[in-house]
Short mmCIF file of C-alpha atoms in Angstrom, two decimals:
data_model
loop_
_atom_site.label_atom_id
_atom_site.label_comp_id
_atom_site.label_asym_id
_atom_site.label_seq_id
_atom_site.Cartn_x
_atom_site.Cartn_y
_atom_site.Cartn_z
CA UNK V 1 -14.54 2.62 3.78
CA UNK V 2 -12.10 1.84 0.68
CA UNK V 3 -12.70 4.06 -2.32
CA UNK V 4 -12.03 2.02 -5.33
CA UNK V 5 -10.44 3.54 -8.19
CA UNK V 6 -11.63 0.78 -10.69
CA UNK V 7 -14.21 -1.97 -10.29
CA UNK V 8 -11.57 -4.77 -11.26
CA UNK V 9 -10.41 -6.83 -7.82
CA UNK V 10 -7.27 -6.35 -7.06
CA UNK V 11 -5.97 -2.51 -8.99
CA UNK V 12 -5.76 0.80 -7.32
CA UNK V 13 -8.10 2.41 -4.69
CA UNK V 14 -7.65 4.77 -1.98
CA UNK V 15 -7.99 4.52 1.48
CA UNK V 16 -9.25 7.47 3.56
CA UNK V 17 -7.28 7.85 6.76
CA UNK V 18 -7.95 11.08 9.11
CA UNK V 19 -5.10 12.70 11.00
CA UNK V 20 -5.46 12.75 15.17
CA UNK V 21 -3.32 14.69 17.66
CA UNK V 22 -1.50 10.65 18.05
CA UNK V 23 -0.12 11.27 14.75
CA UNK V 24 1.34 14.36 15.11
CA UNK V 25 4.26 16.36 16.65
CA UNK V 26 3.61 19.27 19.33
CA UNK V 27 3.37 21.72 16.27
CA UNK V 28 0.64 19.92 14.63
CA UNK V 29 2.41 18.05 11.62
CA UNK V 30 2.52 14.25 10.95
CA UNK V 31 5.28 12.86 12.60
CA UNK V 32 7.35 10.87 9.27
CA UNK V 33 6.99 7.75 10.72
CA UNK V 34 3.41 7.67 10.93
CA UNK V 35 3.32 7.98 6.94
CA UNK V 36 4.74 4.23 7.58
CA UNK V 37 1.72 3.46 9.24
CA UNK V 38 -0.74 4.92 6.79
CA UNK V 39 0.87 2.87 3.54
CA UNK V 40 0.79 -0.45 5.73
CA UNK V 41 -3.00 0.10 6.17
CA UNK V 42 -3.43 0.09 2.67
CA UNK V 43 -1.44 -2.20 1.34
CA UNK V 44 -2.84 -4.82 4.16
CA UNK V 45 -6.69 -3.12 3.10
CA UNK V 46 -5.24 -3.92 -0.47
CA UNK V 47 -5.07 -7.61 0.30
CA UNK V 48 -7.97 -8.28 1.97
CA UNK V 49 -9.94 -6.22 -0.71
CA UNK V 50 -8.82 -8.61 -2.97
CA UNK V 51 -10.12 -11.75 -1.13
CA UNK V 52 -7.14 -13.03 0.74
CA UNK V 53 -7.48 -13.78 4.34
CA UNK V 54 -4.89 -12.69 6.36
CA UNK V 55 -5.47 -15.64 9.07
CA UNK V 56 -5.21 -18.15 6.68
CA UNK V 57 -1.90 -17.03 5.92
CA UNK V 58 -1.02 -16.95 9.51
CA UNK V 59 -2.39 -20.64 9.07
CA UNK V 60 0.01 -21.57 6.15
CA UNK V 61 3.09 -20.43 8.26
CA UNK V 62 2.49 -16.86 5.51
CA UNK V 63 3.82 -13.56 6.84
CA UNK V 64 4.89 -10.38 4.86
CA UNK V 65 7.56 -7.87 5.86
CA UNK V 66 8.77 -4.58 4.38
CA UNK V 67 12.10 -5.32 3.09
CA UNK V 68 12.53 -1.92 1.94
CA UNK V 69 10.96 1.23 0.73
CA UNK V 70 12.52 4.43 -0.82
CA UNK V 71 9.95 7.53 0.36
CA UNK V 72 9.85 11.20 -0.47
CA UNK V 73 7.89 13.56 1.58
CA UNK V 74 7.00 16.62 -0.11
CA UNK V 75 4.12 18.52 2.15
CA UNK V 76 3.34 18.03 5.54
CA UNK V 77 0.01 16.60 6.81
CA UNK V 78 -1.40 18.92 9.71
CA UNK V 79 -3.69 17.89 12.28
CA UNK V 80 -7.33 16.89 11.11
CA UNK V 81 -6.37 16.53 7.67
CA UNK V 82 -8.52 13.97 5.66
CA UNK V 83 -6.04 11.84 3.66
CA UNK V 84 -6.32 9.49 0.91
CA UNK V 85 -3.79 6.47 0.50
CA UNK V 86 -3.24 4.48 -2.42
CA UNK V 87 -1.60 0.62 -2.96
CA UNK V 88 -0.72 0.13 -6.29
CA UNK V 89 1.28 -2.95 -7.16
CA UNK V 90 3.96 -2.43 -9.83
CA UNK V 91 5.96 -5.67 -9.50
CA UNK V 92 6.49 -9.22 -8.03
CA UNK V 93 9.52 -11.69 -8.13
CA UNK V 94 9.25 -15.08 -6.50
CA UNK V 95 9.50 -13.87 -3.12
CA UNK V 96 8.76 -10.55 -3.00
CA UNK V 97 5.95 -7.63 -4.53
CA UNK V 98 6.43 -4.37 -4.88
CA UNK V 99 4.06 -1.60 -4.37
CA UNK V 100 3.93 1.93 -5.37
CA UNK V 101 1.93 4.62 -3.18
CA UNK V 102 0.76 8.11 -2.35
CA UNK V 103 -0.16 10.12 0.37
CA UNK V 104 -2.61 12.99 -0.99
CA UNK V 105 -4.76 15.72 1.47
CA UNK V 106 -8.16 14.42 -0.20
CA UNK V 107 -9.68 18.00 -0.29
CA UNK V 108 -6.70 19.32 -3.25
CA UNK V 109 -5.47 15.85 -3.95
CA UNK V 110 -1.96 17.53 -3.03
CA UNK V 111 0.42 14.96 -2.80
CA UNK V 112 2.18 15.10 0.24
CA UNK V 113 4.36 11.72 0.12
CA UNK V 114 4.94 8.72 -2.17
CA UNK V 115 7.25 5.59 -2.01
CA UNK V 116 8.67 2.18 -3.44
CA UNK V 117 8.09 -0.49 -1.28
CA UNK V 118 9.45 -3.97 -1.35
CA UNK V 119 7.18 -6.78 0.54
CA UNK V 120 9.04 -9.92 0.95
CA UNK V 121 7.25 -13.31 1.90
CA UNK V 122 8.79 -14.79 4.80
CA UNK V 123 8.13 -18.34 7.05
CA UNK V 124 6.10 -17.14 9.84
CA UNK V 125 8.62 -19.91 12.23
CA UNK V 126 11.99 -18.91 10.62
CA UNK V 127 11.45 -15.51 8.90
CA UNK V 128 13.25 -16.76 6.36
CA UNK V 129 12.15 -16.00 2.80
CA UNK V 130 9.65 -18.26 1.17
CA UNK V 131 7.93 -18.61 -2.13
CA UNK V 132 4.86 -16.51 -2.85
CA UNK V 133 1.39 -18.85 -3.03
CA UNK V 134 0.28 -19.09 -6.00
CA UNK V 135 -2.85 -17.21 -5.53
CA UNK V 136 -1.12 -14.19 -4.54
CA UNK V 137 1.06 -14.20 -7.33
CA UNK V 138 -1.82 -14.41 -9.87
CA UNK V 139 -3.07 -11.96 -7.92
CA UNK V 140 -0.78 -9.66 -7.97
CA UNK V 141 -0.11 -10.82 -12.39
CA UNK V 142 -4.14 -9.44 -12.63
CA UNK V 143 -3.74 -6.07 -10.81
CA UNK V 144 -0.53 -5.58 -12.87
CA UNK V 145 -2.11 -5.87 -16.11
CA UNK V 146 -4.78 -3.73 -15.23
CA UNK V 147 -3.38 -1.24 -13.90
CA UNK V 148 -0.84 -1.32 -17.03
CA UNK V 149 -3.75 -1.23 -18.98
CA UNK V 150 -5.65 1.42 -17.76
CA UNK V 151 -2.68 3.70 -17.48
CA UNK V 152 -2.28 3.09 -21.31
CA UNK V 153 -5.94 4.03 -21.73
CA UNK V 154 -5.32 7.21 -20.34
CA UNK V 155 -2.28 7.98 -22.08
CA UNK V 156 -3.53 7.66 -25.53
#
């Protein structure tokens, strides 16, 4: 189940993710890679919350790869820890969006880890960089603005 933060498509929400022993190391903590794992959930749970169909990009010759993504990890996640990951996106160029997000334990809303992360649109055939549709970038234009918006909202 995705929490949303705001009713708006397309802003901020969370996505609950539990830790299993898979995750972890043989002392009990999240293994940093796995982190990786928990961001692309929501970003992809991002997308399709928003309406797009991932097939249909497949379709369109449409794929998305990290290009790259500056992380800090603060606190370790342990072993059947209930998490909470957010999406937010903060920017798009012509090929590429960026997201910020979080890693918080969802019973202190400690953050544990947070990063920039570049997504770059790529042909599916060539993995060379293509154009972002047109519906993603409006996409991507709305969620801005709103999340702009609200975060000015709460400032004042």
């Amino acid at each position: 189940m995705i929490f949303l933060l705001e009713q708006a498509a397309g802003t901020l929400f969370e996505l609950p993710v539990r830790v299993y022993i898979e995750d972890t190391d043989a002392g009990g903590i999240v293994f940093h890679a796995k982190y990786l794992h928990y961001m692309e959930r929501a970003r992809t749970e991002w997308v399709r919350n928003c309406g797009v169909s991932l097939r249909a990009g497949l379709v369109d010759n449409i794929s998305y790869v990290v290009q790259r993504m500056a992380i800090h990890y603060s606190v370790p996640a342990r072993l059947d820890d209930q998490l909470l990951v957010t999406a937010e996106p903060v920017g798009f160029g012509r090929v590429w969006m960026g997201f910020r997000q979080q890693v918080f334990r969802a019973d202190d809303r400690k953050l544990l880890c947070e990063a920039d992360v570049r997504v770059a649109c790529v042909a599916l055939d060539t993995g060379r960089p293509r154009r972002l549709p047109e519906s993603m970038q409006e996409l991507l234009k709305k969620s801005i603005q709103t999340v702009e918006a609200n975060n000015r909202t709460s400032q004042e």
